[in-house]
């Protein structure tokens, strides 16, 4: 298969990220962690290939990710864990909503509510 036909390859495991609902890059974009101007330049990975983020997804149909070590949510502050679960699960559900919609949504409308406004404020602050 020609490289242009492969799609996005995971920079951790090397396999193709076939479904954007399994995309760490697009989840981070939806959450507002990836600037839209950099989206096409950054590397891709599967959600499970970024377990420190994936452990905070608590959603039906997404098998729990449990990690050990200093970044394991089991050892983190309970309030922080609850907030991250709410935030990251919300982004994951938004990603699933976008890609299961019968009508295509423009990419600038993918991010969670408030993200575009924050980017706009940050851009004005830099100007």
PDB file of C-alpha atoms in Angstrom:
ATOM      1  CA  UNK A   1       0.000   0.000   0.000  1.00  0.00           C
ATOM      2  CA  UNK A   2       1.306   3.440  -0.870  1.00  0.00           C
ATOM      3  CA  UNK A   3       2.154   5.639   2.096  1.00  0.00           C
ATOM      4  CA  UNK A   4      -0.509   8.141   1.076  1.00  0.00           C
ATOM      5  CA  UNK A   5      -3.103   5.375   1.352  1.00  0.00           C
ATOM      6  CA  UNK A   6      -2.091   4.227   4.839  1.00  0.00           C
ATOM      7  CA  UNK A   7      -3.717   6.919   6.909  1.00  0.00           C
ATOM      8  CA  UNK A   8      -2.357   7.891  10.300  1.00  0.00           C
ATOM      9  CA  UNK A   9       0.250   5.604  11.860  1.00  0.00           C
ATOM     10  CA  UNK A  10       0.657   5.384  15.630  1.00  0.00           C
ATOM     11  CA  UNK A  11       4.035   6.721  16.731  1.00  0.00           C
ATOM     12  CA  UNK A  12       4.082   4.211  19.610  1.00  0.00           C
ATOM     13  CA  UNK A  13       3.065   0.854  18.102  1.00  0.00           C
ATOM     14  CA  UNK A  14       3.362   1.664  14.393  1.00  0.00           C
ATOM     15  CA  UNK A  15      -0.100   0.326  13.503  1.00  0.00           C
ATOM     16  CA  UNK A  16      -2.646   2.401  11.649  1.00  0.00           C
ATOM     17  CA  UNK A  17      -5.099   4.449  13.724  1.00  0.00           C
ATOM     18  CA  UNK A  18      -8.039   3.334  11.621  1.00  0.00           C
ATOM     19  CA  UNK A  19     -10.849   4.966  13.565  1.00  0.00           C
ATOM     20  CA  UNK A  20     -10.605   8.567  14.722  1.00  0.00           C
ATOM     21  CA  UNK A  21     -12.609   7.652  17.816  1.00  0.00           C
ATOM     22  CA  UNK A  22      -9.444   5.772  18.806  1.00  0.00           C
ATOM     23  CA  UNK A  23      -7.235   8.800  18.115  1.00  0.00           C
ATOM     24  CA  UNK A  24      -5.236  10.360  20.926  1.00  0.00           C
ATOM     25  CA  UNK A  25      -4.447  13.330  18.675  1.00  0.00           C
ATOM     26  CA  UNK A  26      -8.093  14.089  17.906  1.00  0.00           C
ATOM     27  CA  UNK A  27      -9.124  13.577  21.529  1.00  0.00           C
ATOM     28  CA  UNK A  28      -6.519  16.122  22.588  1.00  0.00           C
ATOM     29  CA  UNK A  29      -7.763  18.463  19.810  1.00  0.00           C
ATOM     30  CA  UNK A  30     -11.371  18.111  21.009  1.00  0.00           C
ATOM     31  CA  UNK A  31     -10.185  18.889  24.552  1.00  0.00           C
ATOM     32  CA  UNK A  32      -8.376  22.003  23.348  1.00  0.00           C
ATOM     33  CA  UNK A  33      -4.890  20.660  24.047  1.00  0.00           C
ATOM     34  CA  UNK A  34      -3.826  20.766  20.388  1.00  0.00           C
ATOM     35  CA  UNK A  35      -3.778  24.044  18.504  1.00  0.00           C
ATOM     36  CA  UNK A  36      -5.783  23.724  15.269  1.00  0.00           C
ATOM     37  CA  UNK A  37      -2.846  25.195  13.331  1.00  0.00           C
ATOM     38  CA  UNK A  38      -0.647  22.291  14.488  1.00  0.00           C
ATOM     39  CA  UNK A  39      -3.118  19.433  14.047  1.00  0.00           C
ATOM     40  CA  UNK A  40      -1.728  18.364  10.673  1.00  0.00           C
ATOM     41  CA  UNK A  41       1.879  18.505  11.913  1.00  0.00           C
ATOM     42  CA  UNK A  42       1.675  16.381  15.054  1.00  0.00           C
ATOM     43  CA  UNK A  43       2.134  12.640  15.354  1.00  0.00           C
ATOM     44  CA  UNK A  44      -0.749  10.276  15.991  1.00  0.00           C
ATOM     45  CA  UNK A  45      -1.248   7.421  18.424  1.00  0.00           C
ATOM     46  CA  UNK A  46      -4.021   5.129  19.615  1.00  0.00           C
ATOM     47  CA  UNK A  47      -5.783   6.117  22.822  1.00  0.00           C
ATOM     48  CA  UNK A  48      -4.451   2.966  24.493  1.00  0.00           C
ATOM     49  CA  UNK A  49      -0.933   3.870  23.382  1.00  0.00           C
ATOM     50  CA  UNK A  50      -1.226   6.889  25.700  1.00  0.00           C
ATOM     51  CA  UNK A  51      -2.334   5.060  28.853  1.00  0.00           C
ATOM     52  CA  UNK A  52      -1.771   8.031  31.162  1.00  0.00           C
ATOM     53  CA  UNK A  53      -4.649   9.769  29.362  1.00  0.00           C
ATOM     54  CA  UNK A  54      -6.705   6.690  28.491  1.00  0.00           C
ATOM     55  CA  UNK A  55      -6.969   5.659  32.154  1.00  0.00           C
ATOM     56  CA  UNK A  56      -9.313   8.624  32.695  1.00  0.00           C
ATOM     57  CA  UNK A  57     -11.855   7.483  30.087  1.00  0.00           C
ATOM     58  CA  UNK A  58     -14.793   5.956  31.912  1.00  0.00           C
ATOM     59  CA  UNK A  59     -17.359   5.207  29.230  1.00  0.00           C
ATOM     60  CA  UNK A  60     -19.529   2.355  28.098  1.00  0.00           C
ATOM     61  CA  UNK A  61     -17.766   0.419  25.365  1.00  0.00           C
ATOM     62  CA  UNK A  62     -14.288   1.567  26.401  1.00  0.00           C
ATOM     63  CA  UNK A  63     -12.440  -1.081  28.390  1.00  0.00           C
ATOM     64  CA  UNK A  64     -10.780   0.416  31.451  1.00  0.00           C
ATOM     65  CA  UNK A  65      -7.069   1.156  31.255  1.00  0.00           C
ATOM     66  CA  UNK A  66      -5.153   0.560  34.473  1.00  0.00           C
ATOM     67  CA  UNK A  67      -1.542   1.614  34.830  1.00  0.00           C
ATOM     68  CA  UNK A  68       1.090   1.357  37.556  1.00  0.00           C
ATOM     69  CA  UNK A  69       3.603   3.936  38.646  1.00  0.00           C
ATOM     70  CA  UNK A  70       3.622   7.591  39.618  1.00  0.00           C
ATOM     71  CA  UNK A  71       1.012   8.610  37.027  1.00  0.00           C
ATOM     72  CA  UNK A  72      -1.515   5.887  37.919  1.00  0.00           C
ATOM     73  CA  UNK A  73      -4.806   7.477  38.865  1.00  0.00           C
ATOM     74  CA  UNK A  74      -5.053   5.114  41.851  1.00  0.00           C
ATOM     75  CA  UNK A  75      -2.277   7.104  43.515  1.00  0.00           C
ATOM     76  CA  UNK A  76      -3.505  10.579  42.562  1.00  0.00           C
ATOM     77  CA  UNK A  77      -5.698  13.014  44.467  1.00  0.00           C
ATOM     78  CA  UNK A  78      -9.336  11.855  44.274  1.00  0.00           C
ATOM     79  CA  UNK A  79     -10.622  15.324  43.339  1.00  0.00           C
ATOM     80  CA  UNK A  80      -8.092  15.597  40.511  1.00  0.00           C
ATOM     81  CA  UNK A  81      -9.004  12.102  39.266  1.00  0.00           C
ATOM     82  CA  UNK A  82     -12.733  12.919  39.283  1.00  0.00           C
ATOM     83  CA  UNK A  83     -12.123  16.139  37.316  1.00  0.00           C
ATOM     84  CA  UNK A  84      -9.881  14.402  34.774  1.00  0.00           C
ATOM     85  CA  UNK A  85     -12.403  11.580  34.346  1.00  0.00           C
ATOM     86  CA  UNK A  86     -15.145  14.139  33.726  1.00  0.00           C
ATOM     87  CA  UNK A  87     -13.030  16.182  31.305  1.00  0.00           C
ATOM     88  CA  UNK A  88     -11.382  13.396  29.322  1.00  0.00           C
ATOM     89  CA  UNK A  89     -14.449  11.144  29.232  1.00  0.00           C
ATOM     90  CA  UNK A  90     -16.452  14.153  28.031  1.00  0.00           C
ATOM     91  CA  UNK A  91     -13.954  14.695  25.228  1.00  0.00           C
ATOM     92  CA  UNK A  92     -14.020  11.021  24.306  1.00  0.00           C
ATOM     93  CA  UNK A  93     -17.827  11.028  24.164  1.00  0.00           C
ATOM     94  CA  UNK A  94     -17.696  14.183  22.021  1.00  0.00           C
ATOM     95  CA  UNK A  95     -15.290  12.427  19.656  1.00  0.00           C
ATOM     96  CA  UNK A  96     -17.643   9.448  19.365  1.00  0.00           C
ATOM     97  CA  UNK A  97     -20.578  11.811  18.786  1.00  0.00           C
ATOM     98  CA  UNK A  98     -18.745  13.643  15.993  1.00  0.00           C
ATOM     99  CA  UNK A  99     -17.819  10.515  14.096  1.00  0.00           C
ATOM    100  CA  UNK A 100     -21.145   8.733  14.544  1.00  0.00           C
ATOM    101  CA  UNK A 101     -23.138  11.728  13.304  1.00  0.00           C
ATOM    102  CA  UNK A 102     -24.949  11.173  10.002  1.00  0.00           C
ATOM    103  CA  UNK A 103     -23.898  14.668   8.873  1.00  0.00           C
ATOM    104  CA  UNK A 104     -20.296  15.752   8.593  1.00  0.00           C
ATOM    105  CA  UNK A 105     -19.236  18.404  11.073  1.00  0.00           C
ATOM    106  CA  UNK A 106     -16.592  20.964  10.049  1.00  0.00           C
ATOM    107  CA  UNK A 107     -13.324  20.307  11.877  1.00  0.00           C
ATOM    108  CA  UNK A 108     -13.377  23.718  13.573  1.00  0.00           C
ATOM    109  CA  UNK A 109     -16.562  22.597  15.361  1.00  0.00           C
ATOM    110  CA  UNK A 110     -15.016  19.443  16.871  1.00  0.00           C
ATOM    111  CA  UNK A 111     -13.666  20.982  20.108  1.00  0.00           C
ATOM    112  CA  UNK A 112     -15.656  20.999  23.325  1.00  0.00           C
ATOM    113  CA  UNK A 113     -17.728  24.093  24.131  1.00  0.00           C
ATOM    114  CA  UNK A 114     -15.562  26.973  25.277  1.00  0.00           C
ATOM    115  CA  UNK A 115     -12.363  25.763  23.631  1.00  0.00           C
ATOM    116  CA  UNK A 116     -12.623  27.996  20.536  1.00  0.00           C
ATOM    117  CA  UNK A 117     -13.322  31.001  22.753  1.00  0.00           C
ATOM    118  CA  UNK A 118     -10.251  30.193  24.870  1.00  0.00           C
ATOM    119  CA  UNK A 119      -8.090  29.910  21.744  1.00  0.00           C
ATOM    120  CA  UNK A 120      -9.421  33.249  20.534  1.00  0.00           C
ATOM    121  CA  UNK A 121      -8.647  34.911  23.907  1.00  0.00           C
ATOM    122  CA  UNK A 122      -5.158  33.394  23.962  1.00  0.00           C
ATOM    123  CA  UNK A 123      -4.502  34.567  20.387  1.00  0.00           C
ATOM    124  CA  UNK A 124      -5.561  38.124  21.254  1.00  0.00           C
ATOM    125  CA  UNK A 125      -3.348  38.086  24.359  1.00  0.00           C
ATOM    126  CA  UNK A 126      -0.317  37.168  22.241  1.00  0.00           C
ATOM    127  CA  UNK A 127      -1.044  39.859  19.615  1.00  0.00           C
TER     128      UNK A 127
END
